[in-house]
Amino acid sequence: MNTADAELRQRVKTAPDPVPAPNLAAGVTAGAPAIVEHPSGKEGHGKAVQILRGVLFALFFFTTVVAIQFTQWIGSPLYFINRDIFYSYMAYTKQLFGIAIATMTNWWGPTTIRISGDESVAGQIRKKTDGRVEFDFPERMVMIANHQIYTDWVYLWWVGYANKRRMDGFIYIILKQSLRYIPILGTGMMFYGFIFMSRKMAVDQPRMAHRLQKLSAKHTDPEGKSYLDPMWLLLFPEGTNTSANGRRKSAAWAQKMNYKDPEHILLPRSTGMYFCLSELKGSVEYVYDCTVAYEGIPRGKYGEDYFSLSSTYFEGQPPKSVNFHWRRFRIADIPLETAEAFDQWLRSRWYEKDAIMEQYLSNGRLPASPTKLEDGSEQPEYIETEVRTQYPWEILQVFSVVGTVYLLYRLIVRFLAKF
């Protein structure tokens, strides 16, 4: 265990669980913070520029999403012909969305991504010669993270794009049921195989069981070898992003259950994750945990008050840096015998995560990756990069299938016109 790990675990030990009921007002602020200087370090654009950026962003997002939606509908008949080909095709359309969000973030909300990890992910995060980062995470895993702002999923989806074997086509997210009814986007997410929850386990459990069984189903290749489809299942155990209201609810839950209430994040709800891991056990080896922190958020304040979709993409005030610290846990070592044992395990990881966030707020850095030198000593290390695609013209792929179909249609029309 390295020195940083030992310090973090010592911090957690100093606050055993359970503890006396916490102060419900701790870490809770009333109303929006008084902003002197925006954490992005940039002055917001004027109204005219904001409107122009908003129009251009809306045009980009609408055309790419509609193109991807048409691409999905074009391939939908494959469902009745060959299911394996259908799911591979939908994975391709999911990759197109990964390209779209990486491009829109690079164009409208550029930010520094600062990455580190503990010894469990040593050698799995590398910087390439062109400045991009390459992750070497497995093809099947469960990914969990604290939920800071609504765009967390954008940066985590990009991790799939930046993986050695591109995994942005195999990301599955558990979402609120209401999101499936959003025009165009809701249909697209259903094509992607995302899991929608009503937050009523009596309703959600059969639906989740069906989807998770499909994700853990074994297939047989032409040579008779069995294999599992690639899968990254993204979960936010807190259930919602950190906010003043979320902190109140977390504190109230901690008081009710006589738990220690973390200072910088929300208490995780373990029921959904416990069910997922129980269903996937034997088909997935690791849980990858990401602690996410945004530069410049003052202590006791909340990211949603500074980095909304509008400020990030319209006002020109994206986060100055998005910070990731990765850890890996073997599922075989996670107590899944009972829901109570797992709940305690997950809370302990979240208390460690809270200590990690305290370190960030104290010195502006998450724990560094330990890098061994030739003399056996360790040197702290971070990898800094940006959200971008491999090639600037990669966004054109989003329109490739629709464009090809349109050209074929024109050729057929011209051919038939001759008769």
XYZ file of C-alpha atoms in Angstrom:
419
model
C 0.000 0.000 0.000
C 1.476 3.402 -0.937
C 1.702 6.387 1.414
C -1.352 8.161 -0.073
C -3.536 5.057 0.383
C -2.368 4.681 3.981
C -3.198 8.312 4.756
C -6.654 8.032 3.215
C -7.520 4.877 5.108
C -6.234 6.471 8.333
C -8.599 9.418 7.795
C -11.504 7.042 7.367
C -10.562 5.131 10.514
C -10.627 8.300 12.580
C -14.380 8.617 11.856
C -15.874 5.165 12.529
C -19.326 4.186 11.343
C -21.871 4.424 12.854
C -21.421 7.742 14.669
C -23.737 10.108 16.505
C -26.313 11.900 14.393
C -24.724 14.591 12.218
C -25.600 18.264 12.057
C -28.175 18.571 9.284
C -26.877 21.993 8.328
C -23.308 20.819 7.759
C -22.123 21.554 4.249
C -25.506 22.958 3.237
C -25.734 26.405 1.722
C -28.860 28.430 1.240
C -29.432 29.611 -2.303
C -26.879 30.200 -5.049
C -23.341 31.152 -4.011
C -22.068 34.684 -4.332
C -19.681 34.379 -7.251
C -16.776 36.821 -7.248
C -14.713 35.112 -9.922
C -16.004 32.174 -11.910
C -14.055 28.932 -11.250
C -13.433 28.565 -14.995
C -11.087 31.537 -14.791
C -12.857 33.043 -17.809
C -15.190 35.950 -18.224
C -18.573 34.947 -19.531
C -19.492 35.974 -23.066
C -21.983 38.773 -23.644
C -25.578 38.029 -24.519
C -25.042 38.343 -28.272
C -22.157 35.860 -28.270
C -24.058 33.509 -25.965
C -27.005 33.491 -28.340
C -24.734 32.840 -31.312
C -22.928 30.019 -29.492
C -26.279 28.596 -28.391
C -27.634 28.619 -31.948
C -24.501 26.979 -33.346
C -24.441 24.410 -30.539
C -28.133 23.606 -31.010
C -27.615 23.234 -34.763
C -24.647 20.911 -34.241
C -26.337 18.836 -31.551
C -29.665 18.576 -33.395
C -28.143 17.566 -36.741
C -25.816 14.977 -35.199
C -28.518 13.486 -32.967
C -31.031 13.329 -35.829
C -28.405 11.742 -38.098
C -27.650 9.120 -35.443
C -31.366 8.519 -34.906
C -31.885 7.952 -38.658
C -28.874 5.644 -38.638
C -30.511 3.637 -35.847
C -33.832 3.376 -37.678
C -32.059 2.332 -40.884
C -30.520 -0.610 -39.018
C -33.553 -1.476 -36.889
C -34.828 -4.240 -39.258
C -31.674 -6.191 -38.379
C -33.377 -7.018 -35.069
C -35.680 -9.424 -36.926
C -32.903 -10.818 -39.128
C -29.920 -11.368 -36.821
C -29.798 -10.150 -33.219
C -26.002 -10.268 -32.945
C -25.593 -8.092 -36.038
C -28.317 -5.739 -34.736
C -26.555 -5.212 -31.386
C -23.191 -4.703 -33.123
C -24.801 -2.117 -35.389
C -26.337 -0.285 -32.426
C -22.935 -0.323 -30.728
C -21.595 1.439 -33.818
C -24.298 4.124 -33.529
C -23.345 4.513 -29.862
C -19.756 5.138 -30.955
C -21.062 7.859 -33.259
C -22.623 9.567 -30.255
C -19.301 9.236 -28.429
C -17.645 11.088 -31.316
C -20.368 13.756 -31.242
C -20.053 14.539 -27.514
C -16.238 14.540 -27.665
C -16.382 16.974 -30.589
C -18.956 19.287 -29.007
C -16.963 19.397 -25.753
C -13.744 20.163 -27.614
C -15.374 22.926 -29.674
C -17.677 24.553 -27.121
C -16.420 23.507 -23.683
C -12.676 22.737 -23.841
C -11.144 21.760 -20.528
C -8.056 20.101 -19.089
C -8.570 16.499 -17.967
C -6.164 15.644 -15.133
C -5.961 11.903 -14.437
C -4.372 9.790 -11.720
C -4.962 6.429 -10.103
C -3.772 4.220 -7.272
C -1.623 1.099 -7.577
C -4.612 -1.055 -8.586
C -4.695 0.646 -12.021
C -0.924 1.021 -12.468
C 0.061 0.858 -16.138
C -3.533 1.156 -17.360
C -3.481 4.912 -18.033
C -0.864 6.197 -20.487
C -0.207 9.449 -22.328
C 0.368 9.135 -26.071
C 2.899 11.065 -28.120
C 0.168 13.252 -29.658
C -0.971 14.425 -26.208
C -4.046 12.214 -25.961
C -4.488 9.687 -23.169
C -5.048 5.967 -23.654
C -6.810 3.865 -21.050
C -6.272 0.121 -20.980
C -9.359 -0.868 -19.015
C -11.005 -4.290 -19.550
C -13.823 -4.921 -22.022
C -16.229 -5.817 -19.234
C -16.503 -3.863 -16.013
C -18.812 -1.910 -13.739
C -17.861 1.772 -13.496
C -18.973 3.837 -10.505
C -18.413 7.496 -9.693
C -19.522 10.281 -7.414
C -22.026 12.548 -9.162
C -20.983 16.215 -9.154
C -22.749 17.854 -12.115
C -25.040 16.813 -14.950
C -22.180 16.561 -17.461
C -20.255 13.914 -15.463
C -21.476 11.270 -17.897
C -20.063 13.221 -20.861
C -16.509 13.017 -19.522
C -16.906 9.363 -18.449
C -18.312 8.424 -21.873
C -15.213 10.013 -23.385
C -13.093 7.618 -21.278
C -14.695 4.812 -23.294
C -13.695 6.588 -26.506
C -10.110 6.964 -25.245
C -9.806 3.312 -24.179
C -7.270 1.121 -26.019
C -10.140 -0.908 -27.396
C -12.820 1.696 -27.963
C -15.614 1.093 -25.473
C -17.828 4.117 -26.123
C -20.048 1.781 -28.163
C -20.575 -0.565 -25.226
C -21.492 1.819 -22.405
C -24.742 1.118 -20.592
C -26.236 3.639 -18.183
C -29.013 3.291 -15.607
C -31.361 6.260 -15.975
C -34.574 7.707 -14.618
C -37.683 6.324 -16.307
C -38.853 9.807 -17.344
C -35.848 10.283 -19.657
C -37.094 7.674 -22.110
C -39.915 10.029 -23.128
C -37.609 12.837 -24.315
C -38.206 13.255 -28.084
C -35.494 11.674 -30.254
C -33.025 11.261 -27.367
C -35.333 8.908 -25.457
C -35.776 6.638 -28.477
C -32.033 6.700 -29.082
C -31.330 5.632 -25.498
C -33.785 2.745 -25.862
C -31.927 1.610 -28.998
C -28.730 1.801 -26.948
C -30.115 -0.670 -24.432
C -29.938 1.711 -21.478
C -31.759 0.621 -18.324
C -34.603 2.857 -17.164
C -35.674 2.841 -13.519
C -38.779 4.171 -11.791
C -37.039 3.937 -8.376
C -39.593 1.358 -7.254
C -37.734 -1.921 -6.863
C -40.898 -3.989 -7.297
C -41.147 -2.530 -10.811
C -37.453 -2.087 -11.548
C -36.089 -5.437 -10.397
C -37.661 -7.627 -13.123
C -36.698 -5.069 -15.791
C -33.126 -4.816 -14.520
C -32.821 -8.577 -14.206
C -33.891 -8.995 -17.842
C -31.377 -6.414 -19.114
C -28.513 -7.654 -16.939
C -29.110 -11.262 -17.974
C -28.812 -10.183 -21.601
C -25.593 -8.336 -20.805
C -24.128 -11.421 -19.134
C -25.361 -13.959 -21.721
C -22.674 -16.167 -23.261
C -22.345 -16.503 -27.033
C -20.554 -19.077 -29.169
C -18.248 -18.168 -32.047
C -17.889 -20.229 -35.279
C -15.058 -22.209 -33.677
C -17.264 -23.243 -30.780
C -15.630 -20.973 -28.189
C -17.894 -19.129 -25.776
C -17.535 -15.390 -25.200
C -19.277 -12.445 -23.554
C -20.160 -9.174 -25.219
C -18.138 -6.102 -24.187
C -19.882 -4.014 -21.527
C -19.196 -0.998 -19.376
C -22.044 -0.494 -16.921
C -21.967 3.064 -15.550
C -23.572 3.641 -12.140
C -23.851 6.717 -9.938
C -24.593 5.150 -6.517
C -25.539 8.515 -5.038
C -28.552 8.544 -7.364
C -28.377 12.281 -8.045
C -25.819 15.037 -8.387
C -24.438 16.815 -5.339
C -26.483 19.915 -4.524
C -27.842 21.793 -1.523
C -31.041 19.756 -1.655
C -29.094 16.523 -2.115
C -26.909 17.329 0.873
C -29.978 17.907 3.050
C -31.429 14.559 2.027
C -28.089 12.811 2.559
C -27.748 14.353 6.021
C -31.318 13.383 6.910
C -30.691 9.798 5.759
C -27.445 9.670 7.761
C -29.273 10.879 10.860
C -32.061 8.362 10.398
C -29.651 5.441 9.936
C -27.090 6.726 12.459
C -24.375 6.842 9.784
C -21.530 9.272 9.403
C -22.542 11.835 6.781
C -19.726 12.550 4.299
C -18.805 16.220 4.006
C -18.178 16.611 0.275
C -20.303 13.936 -1.405
C -23.625 12.201 -0.825
C -24.202 8.914 0.954
C -24.484 6.143 -1.666
C -27.630 4.066 -1.993
C -26.492 0.467 -2.349
C -29.654 -1.405 -3.383
C -29.355 -0.949 -7.149
C -25.621 -1.589 -7.301
C -25.934 -4.642 -5.062
C -28.554 -6.100 -7.395
C -26.401 -5.363 -10.466
C -23.262 -6.947 -9.021
C -25.209 -9.977 -7.801
C -26.658 -10.499 -11.287
C -23.335 -9.904 -13.066
C -21.141 -11.878 -10.665
C -19.113 -14.420 -12.608
C -19.339 -12.461 -15.864
C -17.501 -9.309 -14.700
C -14.236 -9.298 -12.771
C -13.759 -5.693 -11.653
C -15.463 -2.551 -10.404
C -13.630 0.608 -11.470
C -14.247 3.568 -9.187
C -13.683 7.143 -10.355
C -13.551 10.102 -8.001
C -14.499 13.216 -9.982
C -13.568 16.748 -8.886
C -13.962 20.070 -10.705
C -11.395 22.807 -10.269
C -12.408 25.986 -8.490
C -15.547 24.859 -6.645
C -15.271 26.549 -3.229
C -15.525 24.447 -0.111
C -19.155 23.917 0.842
C -20.444 24.957 -2.601
C -21.834 22.846 -5.434
C -20.718 22.325 -8.999
C -24.213 22.720 -10.439
C -24.183 26.374 -9.306
C -21.156 27.087 -11.512
C -21.036 24.540 -14.337
C -24.471 24.204 -15.873
C -24.971 23.138 -19.489
C -25.472 26.801 -20.315
C -22.283 28.065 -18.670
C -20.206 25.222 -20.113
C -21.381 25.311 -23.719
C -23.021 28.723 -24.252
C -21.339 31.186 -21.907
C -17.790 29.946 -22.542
C -17.149 29.058 -18.900
C -16.405 25.321 -18.811
C -14.455 23.803 -15.897
C -10.818 24.864 -15.901
C -9.992 21.217 -15.201
C -11.873 17.970 -14.643
C -9.969 15.698 -12.271
C -10.215 11.894 -12.207
C -8.729 9.512 -9.649
C -9.234 5.827 -10.477
C -9.306 2.761 -8.225
C -10.091 -0.857 -9.048
C -11.795 -3.499 -6.911
C -12.074 -7.199 -7.672
C -15.710 -8.274 -7.437
C -14.655 -11.579 -5.894
C -13.316 -9.554 -2.934
C -16.515 -7.531 -2.487
C -18.935 -8.948 0.133
C -22.081 -9.847 -1.805
C -23.328 -12.474 0.661
C -25.887 -10.054 2.103
C -27.208 -6.628 1.176
C -26.163 -5.322 4.603
C -22.538 -6.411 4.171
C -22.369 -4.822 0.738
C -23.964 -1.611 1.987
C -21.267 -1.289 4.649
C -18.538 -2.008 2.073
C -19.856 0.650 -0.321
C -20.176 3.248 2.430
C -16.581 2.588 3.473
C -15.441 3.222 -0.104
C -17.451 6.447 -0.128
C -15.862 7.616 3.126
C -12.487 7.010 1.460
C -13.744 8.985 -1.513
C -14.782 11.801 0.827
C -11.224 11.846 2.206
C -9.923 12.025 -1.360
C -12.187 15.018 -1.999
C -10.933 16.660 1.202
C -7.385 16.295 -0.102
C -8.443 17.944 -3.356
C -10.099 20.869 -1.598
C -7.053 21.304 0.644
C -4.314 21.330 -1.996
C -6.030 21.417 -5.404
C -4.982 17.929 -6.454
C -6.441 14.460 -6.148
C -3.927 11.770 -5.054
C -1.213 11.315 -7.678
C -0.387 8.088 -9.438
C 2.612 6.428 -7.756
C 5.407 6.014 -10.303
C 8.371 3.845 -9.314
C 11.821 5.155 -10.167
C 14.940 3.064 -10.759
C 16.115 3.575 -7.179
C 12.822 2.123 -5.895
C 11.377 5.459 -4.767
C 8.024 6.774 -5.917
C 7.347 9.942 -7.874
C 3.843 11.468 -7.921
C 2.422 11.729 -11.400
C -0.619 13.138 -13.205
C -1.580 12.831 -16.835
C -3.077 15.948 -18.389
C -4.971 15.868 -21.668
C -8.163 17.199 -23.236
C -11.430 15.824 -24.557
C -11.014 15.514 -28.310
C -11.286 13.003 -31.106
C -8.315 11.365 -32.774
C -8.911 13.269 -36.014
C -10.741 16.611 -36.471
C -12.766 15.207 -39.379
C -13.934 12.175 -37.388
C -17.275 13.920 -36.786
C -18.118 13.241 -40.459
C -18.575 9.558 -39.555
C -21.825 10.537 -37.837
C -23.335 11.259 -41.264
C -21.754 8.321 -43.145
C -24.665 5.862 -43.069
C -27.341 8.504 -43.722
C -25.250 9.963 -46.546
C -24.667 6.546 -48.106
C -28.370 5.685 -47.967
C -29.249 9.041 -49.517
C -26.774 8.500 -52.388
C -28.174 5.012 -53.006
C -31.674 6.456 -53.011
C -30.678 9.073 -55.607
C -29.034 6.430 -57.792
C -32.126 4.222 -57.657
C -34.405 7.161 -58.483
C -32.259 8.100 -61.491
C -32.089 4.500 -62.627
C -35.867 4.060 -62.429
C -36.438 7.389 -64.193
C -34.862 5.928 -67.316
C -37.712 3.444 -67.705
